CSV table of C-alpha atoms and ligand atoms in Angstrom, one decimal:
chain,number,residue,atom,x,y,z
A,1,MET,CA,97.7,-98.6,-117.7
A,2,ARG,CA,95.0,-101.8,-117.2
A,3,THR,CA,95.6,-103.8,-119.7
A,4,PHE,CA,98.9,-103.7,-117.8
A,5,LEU,CA,97.2,-104.1,-114.4
A,6,LEU,CA,95.4,-107.2,-115.3
A,7,LEU,CA,98.2,-108.8,-116.3
A,8,LEU,CA,99.8,-108.3,-113.4
A,9,SER,CA,97.2,-109.6,-110.7
A,10,ALA,CA,96.9,-112.2,-113.7
A,11,LEU,CA,100.4,-113.1,-112.7
A,12,ALA,CA,100.5,-112.3,-109.0
A,13,PHE,CA,97.0,-115.2,-109.3
A,14,VAL,CA,99.4,-118.2,-110.8
A,15,GLY,CA,102.7,-116.9,-108.7
A,16,CYS,CA,102.3,-117.3,-105.8
A,17,GLN,CA,104.6,-120.8,-104.6
A,18,ASN,CA,106.6,-121.8,-101.8
A,19,ALA,CA,110.3,-122.9,-101.5
A,20,PRO,CA,110.6,-126.3,-100.4
A,21,ILE,CA,111.6,-127.0,-97.2
A,22,THR,CA,111.9,-123.7,-96.0
A,23,GLY,CA,108.0,-122.4,-96.6
A,24,ARG,CA,109.5,-118.9,-98.5
A,25,SER,CA,106.6,-117.7,-100.9
A,26,GLN,CA,108.3,-117.2,-105.1
A,27,PHE,CA,106.5,-115.6,-107.6
A,28,ILE,CA,106.9,-117.4,-109.9
A,29,PHE,CA,104.8,-117.8,-113.5
A,30,VAL,CA,107.4,-118.9,-116.8
A,31,ASP,CA,107.0,-122.1,-117.1
A,32,GLU,CA,109.5,-124.5,-116.1
A,33,SER,CA,110.0,-126.5,-118.9
A,34,GLU,CA,110.5,-123.1,-121.0
A,35,VAL,CA,113.4,-121.4,-118.5
A,36,ALA,CA,114.8,-125.8,-119.4
A,37,SER,CA,114.6,-125.9,-123.1
A,38,MET,CA,116.8,-122.6,-123.6
A,39,SER,CA,118.5,-123.5,-120.5
A,40,ALA,CA,119.1,-126.9,-123.0
A,41,SER,CA,120.4,-124.8,-126.1
A,42,GLU,CA,122.9,-122.3,-123.8
A,43,PHE,CA,124.2,-125.2,-122.1
A,44,SER,CA,125.0,-127.5,-125.5
A,45,LYS,CA,126.7,-124.7,-126.6
A,46,MET,CA,129.8,-124.5,-123.9
A,47,LYS,CA,132.9,-126.6,-124.0
A,48,LYS,CA,133.2,-129.3,-122.1
A,49,LEU,CA,136.2,-132.3,-121.8
A,50,PRO,CA,134.1,-135.7,-121.9
A,51,GLY,CA,137.7,-137.2,-121.7
A,52,ASP,CA,137.9,-136.5,-118.0
A,53,LYS,CA,138.2,-139.0,-116.2
A,54,ARG,CA,136.7,-137.3,-113.7
A,55,LEU,CA,133.3,-137.3,-115.0
A,56,ALA,CA,132.6,-140.4,-113.6
A,57,LYS,CA,132.9,-139.0,-109.8
A,58,VAL,CA,130.7,-135.5,-110.9
A,59,LYS,CA,128.6,-137.7,-112.1
A,60,GLU,CA,127.4,-140.1,-109.1
A,61,ILE,CA,127.9,-137.8,-106.5
A,62,GLY,CA,125.2,-135.1,-108.5
A,63,LEU,CA,123.3,-138.3,-108.8
A,64,ARG,CA,122.8,-139.7,-105.2
A,65,ILE,CA,122.5,-136.1,-104.3
A,66,VAL,CA,119.6,-136.1,-106.9
A,67,ALA,CA,118.5,-139.0,-105.7
A,68,ALA,CA,118.4,-137.7,-102.1
A,69,ALA,CA,116.6,-134.5,-102.8
A,70,ARG,CA,113.7,-136.5,-104.0
A,71,ARG,CA,112.4,-136.6,-100.6
A,72,ASP,CA,111.7,-132.8,-100.9
A,73,ASP,CA,110.2,-132.7,-104.9
A,74,LYS,CA,107.2,-131.8,-104.3
A,75,ALA,CA,106.4,-130.4,-106.9
A,76,GLY,CA,108.6,-132.5,-108.9
A,77,VAL,CA,110.6,-130.3,-110.7
A,78,LEU,CA,114.0,-132.6,-110.4
A,79,PRO,CA,113.7,-134.7,-113.7
A,80,PRO,CA,114.3,-138.5,-113.7
A,81,SER,CA,117.9,-139.6,-113.2
A,82,SER,CA,118.1,-139.9,-116.9
A,83,LYS,CA,117.0,-136.4,-117.8
A,84,TRP,CA,120.2,-135.6,-115.7
A,85,GLU,CA,123.7,-134.5,-117.9
A,86,PHE,CA,126.1,-133.6,-116.0
A,87,ALA,CA,129.6,-131.9,-117.6
A,88,ILE,CA,133.2,-130.7,-116.6
A,89,ILE,CA,133.3,-127.2,-118.6
A,90,ASP,CA,136.6,-126.1,-120.2
A,91,ASP,CA,136.9,-123.3,-118.0
A,92,LYS,CA,139.8,-122.5,-115.5
A,93,THR,CA,137.5,-120.3,-113.2
A,94,PRO,CA,136.7,-122.2,-109.5
A,95,ASN,CA,132.5,-122.1,-110.7
A,96,ALA,CA,129.8,-124.3,-110.8
A,97,PHE,CA,126.0,-124.5,-111.9
A,98,ALA,CA,123.0,-126.3,-112.5
A,99,MET,CA,120.8,-125.2,-114.8
A,100,PRO,CA,116.7,-125.8,-114.8
A,101,GLY,CA,116.0,-129.0,-116.5
A,102,GLY,CA,118.9,-130.9,-114.9
A,103,LYS,CA,122.0,-129.7,-116.9
A,104,ILE,CA,124.7,-129.3,-114.3
A,105,GLY,CA,128.5,-127.7,-115.3
A,106,PHE,CA,132.0,-128.2,-113.1
A,107,ASN,CA,134.4,-125.7,-114.3
A,108,SER,CA,137.8,-127.5,-114.5
A,109,GLY,CA,139.2,-125.2,-112.1
A,110,MET,CA,136.7,-126.0,-109.4
A,111,PHE,CA,138.9,-129.3,-108.5
A,112,GLN,CA,141.8,-127.9,-107.2
A,113,TYR,CA,139.3,-126.2,-104.7
A,114,ALA,CA,137.5,-129.0,-104.4
A,115,PRO,CA,140.0,-132.6,-103.7
A,116,THR,CA,137.5,-134.1,-101.9
A,117,ASP,CA,133.7,-136.3,-102.4
A,118,ASP,CA,132.5,-134.9,-99.5
A,119,ASP,CA,133.9,-130.9,-100.9
A,120,ILE,CA,132.4,-131.4,-104.2
A,121,ALA,CA,129.0,-132.6,-103.3
A,122,VAL,CA,129.0,-129.3,-101.1
A,123,ILE,CA,129.0,-128.0,-104.4
A,124,LEU,CA,126.8,-130.0,-106.0
A,125,GLY,CA,124.1,-130.0,-103.4
A,126,HIS,CA,124.0,-126.3,-103.4
A,127,GLU,CA,123.8,-126.7,-107.0
A,128,VAL,CA,120.6,-129.0,-107.9
A,129,SER,CA,119.1,-127.4,-104.9
A,130,HIS,CA,118.7,-124.2,-107.2
A,131,VAL,CA,117.4,-126.4,-109.3
A,132,ILE,CA,114.4,-127.8,-107.0
A,133,CYS,CA,113.8,-124.1,-105.7
A,134,ARG,CA,113.1,-123.6,-109.3
A,135,HIS,CA,115.5,-120.7,-108.7
A,136,GLY,CA,116.4,-119.9,-112.4
A,137,SER,CA,112.6,-118.8,-113.0
A,138,GLU,CA,112.4,-117.2,-109.9
A,139,ARG,CA,114.9,-115.4,-111.5
A,140,VAL,CA,113.5,-114.6,-115.3
A,141,SER,CA,109.9,-114.1,-112.8
A,142,GLN,CA,111.6,-111.6,-111.3
A,143,SER,CA,113.4,-109.5,-114.4
A,144,MET,CA,110.3,-109.5,-116.6
A,145,GLY,CA,107.9,-108.6,-113.3
A,146,VAL,CA,110.2,-105.9,-114.0
A,147,ALA,CA,109.9,-105.2,-117.3
A,148,ILE,CA,106.3,-104.6,-116.3
A,149,ALA,CA,106.3,-102.7,-113.5
A,150,ALA,CA,108.8,-100.8,-116.2
A,151,SER,CA,105.9,-100.3,-118.8
A,152,ILE,CA,103.7,-99.7,-116.1
A,153,ALA,CA,105.2,-96.3,-114.5
A,154,ASP,CA,106.1,-95.6,-118.8
A,155,GLU,CA,102.5,-95.6,-119.2
A,156,ALA,CA,101.3,-93.8,-116.2
A,157,THR,CA,103.7,-90.2,-116.5
A,158,LYS,CA,102.8,-90.7,-119.8
A,159,ASN,CA,101.4,-87.3,-120.3
A,160,SER,CA,104.2,-85.4,-117.0
A,161,SER,CA,106.8,-83.6,-117.1
A,162,THR,CA,110.3,-85.5,-118.9
A,163,LYS,CA,111.7,-84.9,-116.1
A,164,THR,CA,109.4,-86.8,-113.5
A,165,ARG,CA,109.1,-89.3,-116.2
A,166,SER,CA,112.4,-89.9,-115.5
A,167,ALA,CA,112.9,-89.3,-112.3
A,168,TRP,CA,110.3,-92.5,-111.9
A,169,MET,CA,112.1,-94.8,-114.4
A,170,ALA,CA,114.7,-93.8,-112.1
A,171,ALA,CA,113.3,-95.5,-109.5
A,172,VAL,CA,111.9,-98.0,-110.7
A,173,GLY,CA,115.2,-99.0,-112.0
A,174,VAL,CA,117.0,-98.3,-108.8
A,175,GLY,CA,114.5,-99.9,-106.8
A,176,ALA,CA,114.2,-102.8,-108.7
A,177,GLN,CA,118.2,-103.3,-108.6
A,178,TYR,CA,118.7,-102.4,-104.8
A,179,GLY,CA,115.2,-103.1,-103.8
A,180,ILE,CA,114.3,-106.8,-105.4
A,181,LEU,CA,117.2,-108.8,-106.9
A,182,LEU,CA,119.3,-108.2,-104.8
A,183,PRO,CA,117.6,-109.7,-101.9
A,184,PHE,CA,116.6,-112.3,-104.0
A,185,SER,CA,119.5,-112.9,-105.1
A,186,ARG,CA,120.9,-113.3,-101.4
A,187,SER,CA,117.9,-115.1,-100.5
A,188,HIS,CA,118.6,-117.1,-103.3
A,189,GLU,CA,122.2,-118.6,-102.2
A,190,SER,CA,121.6,-118.5,-98.6
A,191,GLU,CA,118.2,-121.5,-99.8
A,192,ALA,CA,120.8,-123.5,-101.6
A,193,ASP,CA,123.1,-123.8,-99.4
A,194,HIS,CA,120.9,-124.5,-96.6
A,195,LEU,CA,118.6,-127.0,-98.9
A,196,GLY,CA,121.9,-128.4,-100.3
A,197,LEU,CA,123.8,-128.9,-96.2
A,198,LEU,CA,120.6,-131.3,-95.9
A,199,PHE,CA,120.5,-132.9,-99.1
A,200,MET,CA,124.2,-133.3,-99.3
A,201,ALA,CA,124.4,-135.5,-95.7
A,202,ARG,CA,121.5,-137.4,-96.2
A,203,ALA,CA,123.1,-138.0,-99.3
A,204,GLY,CA,125.9,-140.2,-97.2
A,205,TYR,CA,128.3,-137.1,-97.5
A,206,ASN,CA,129.7,-135.2,-94.3
A,207,PRO,CA,128.3,-132.4,-93.9
A,208,ASP,CA,131.4,-130.3,-91.9
A,209,ALA,CA,132.8,-130.4,-95.3
A,210,ALA,CA,130.0,-127.6,-96.8
A,211,PRO,CA,131.4,-124.1,-93.9
A,212,ALA,CA,135.6,-125.6,-94.3
A,213,PHE,CA,134.6,-125.3,-98.0
A,214,TRP,CA,133.5,-122.1,-98.3
A,215,ASP,CA,135.8,-121.0,-95.9
A,216,ARG,CA,138.6,-122.1,-98.3
A,217,PHE,CA,137.5,-120.4,-100.8
A,218,SER,CA,137.0,-117.1,-99.6
A,219,LYS,CA,140.6,-117.3,-99.1
A,220,ILE,CA,140.9,-117.6,-103.2
A,221,GLY,CA,142.6,-114.6,-104.5
A,222,GLY,CA,141.3,-113.1,-108.0
A,223,ALA,CA,137.7,-112.6,-109.9
A,224,ARG,CA,135.2,-113.6,-108.7
A,225,PRO,CA,132.9,-115.9,-110.9
A,226,PRO,CA,129.5,-114.8,-111.0
A,227,GLU,CA,127.5,-118.0,-109.1
A,228,PHE,CA,130.1,-116.5,-106.7
A,229,LEU,CA,130.0,-112.8,-106.4
A,230,SER,CA,129.2,-109.8,-104.1
A,231,THR,CA,125.7,-110.1,-104.8
A,232,HIS,CA,126.1,-113.6,-102.4
A,233,PRO,CA,125.9,-113.6,-99.0
A,234,SER,CA,128.7,-112.6,-97.0
A,235,ASP,CA,131.7,-115.4,-96.4
A,236,SER,CA,131.7,-115.0,-92.8
A,237,THR,CA,127.6,-114.3,-92.8
A,238,ARG,CA,127.6,-118.1,-95.4
A,239,VAL,CA,130.1,-119.8,-93.2
A,240,LYS,CA,128.1,-118.9,-89.9
A,241,GLN,CA,124.3,-119.8,-91.5
A,242,LEU,CA,125.9,-123.2,-92.9
A,243,GLN,CA,127.9,-124.0,-89.1
A,244,GLY,CA,124.4,-123.8,-87.8
A,245,TRP,CA,122.4,-126.0,-90.2
A,246,LEU,CA,124.9,-128.7,-88.9
A,247,PRO,CA,123.6,-130.4,-86.8
A,248,GLU,CA,120.0,-130.2,-88.5
A,249,ALA,CA,122.4,-131.6,-91.2
A,250,ARG,CA,123.8,-134.6,-89.2
A,251,ALA,CA,120.1,-135.6,-88.6
A,252,GLN,CA,119.8,-136.4,-91.7
A,253,MET,CA,122.5,-138.6,-92.2
A,254,PRO,CA,121.5,-142.4,-92.8
A,255,ARG,CA,122.4,-144.3,-89.9
A,256,GLN,CA,126.0,-146.5,-89.5
A,257,PRO,CA,124.8,-150.6,-89.8
B,301,ZN,ZN1,124.5,-120.9,-106.0
């Protein structure tokens, strides 16, 4: 028990950081480079379409957004341009993702909902923002925190009745799922929407495309891919939030010559 408490306080000590721009305090105690190397190995196993003609476009837009985001990368999280890897994933599900370390996947099924450069910039702005905010590492840290909390509860109730023990474990488990993990996911998505909007505008794309894209995307049927699950901001909340951030984003746009 004592060891666990010591471990927890040590983790809290090293773990406090702040997200760029929003300043939200974060609890991260895993090494970003370790999460990046695990991600790279997952990414290498995915089925990609290296010959797809649209890849050059995705890469160009992605790198412009990375360059625009770098100004706010105070912690030096974003890899150098040469280290980013963009791939079109052979998957009809409309989805996209970014992994720590700069691996970006854009599903082939996403293009039909993102016909213009501005639409692709909406998606890539959101994904690059997950990377700069270290959401991947934060999520891993949260899961590890939950596992540690469960061990503490287990240790603390070792001599209690089975009933007390299971109640404790349920409290930790349920509390973790509804009290910590889900709201964090929602805040990650909102943060990625907010920063993504600023970065796409700064890279020269029209931020008005963002609320329009999400509104359109919310109307497609079928199962939602993981990046767009129901734990995420509801569609109307998302569109309203984006509209609210538009003036801030427009102010980031490069001045016309
Ligand atoms: Zn996201």
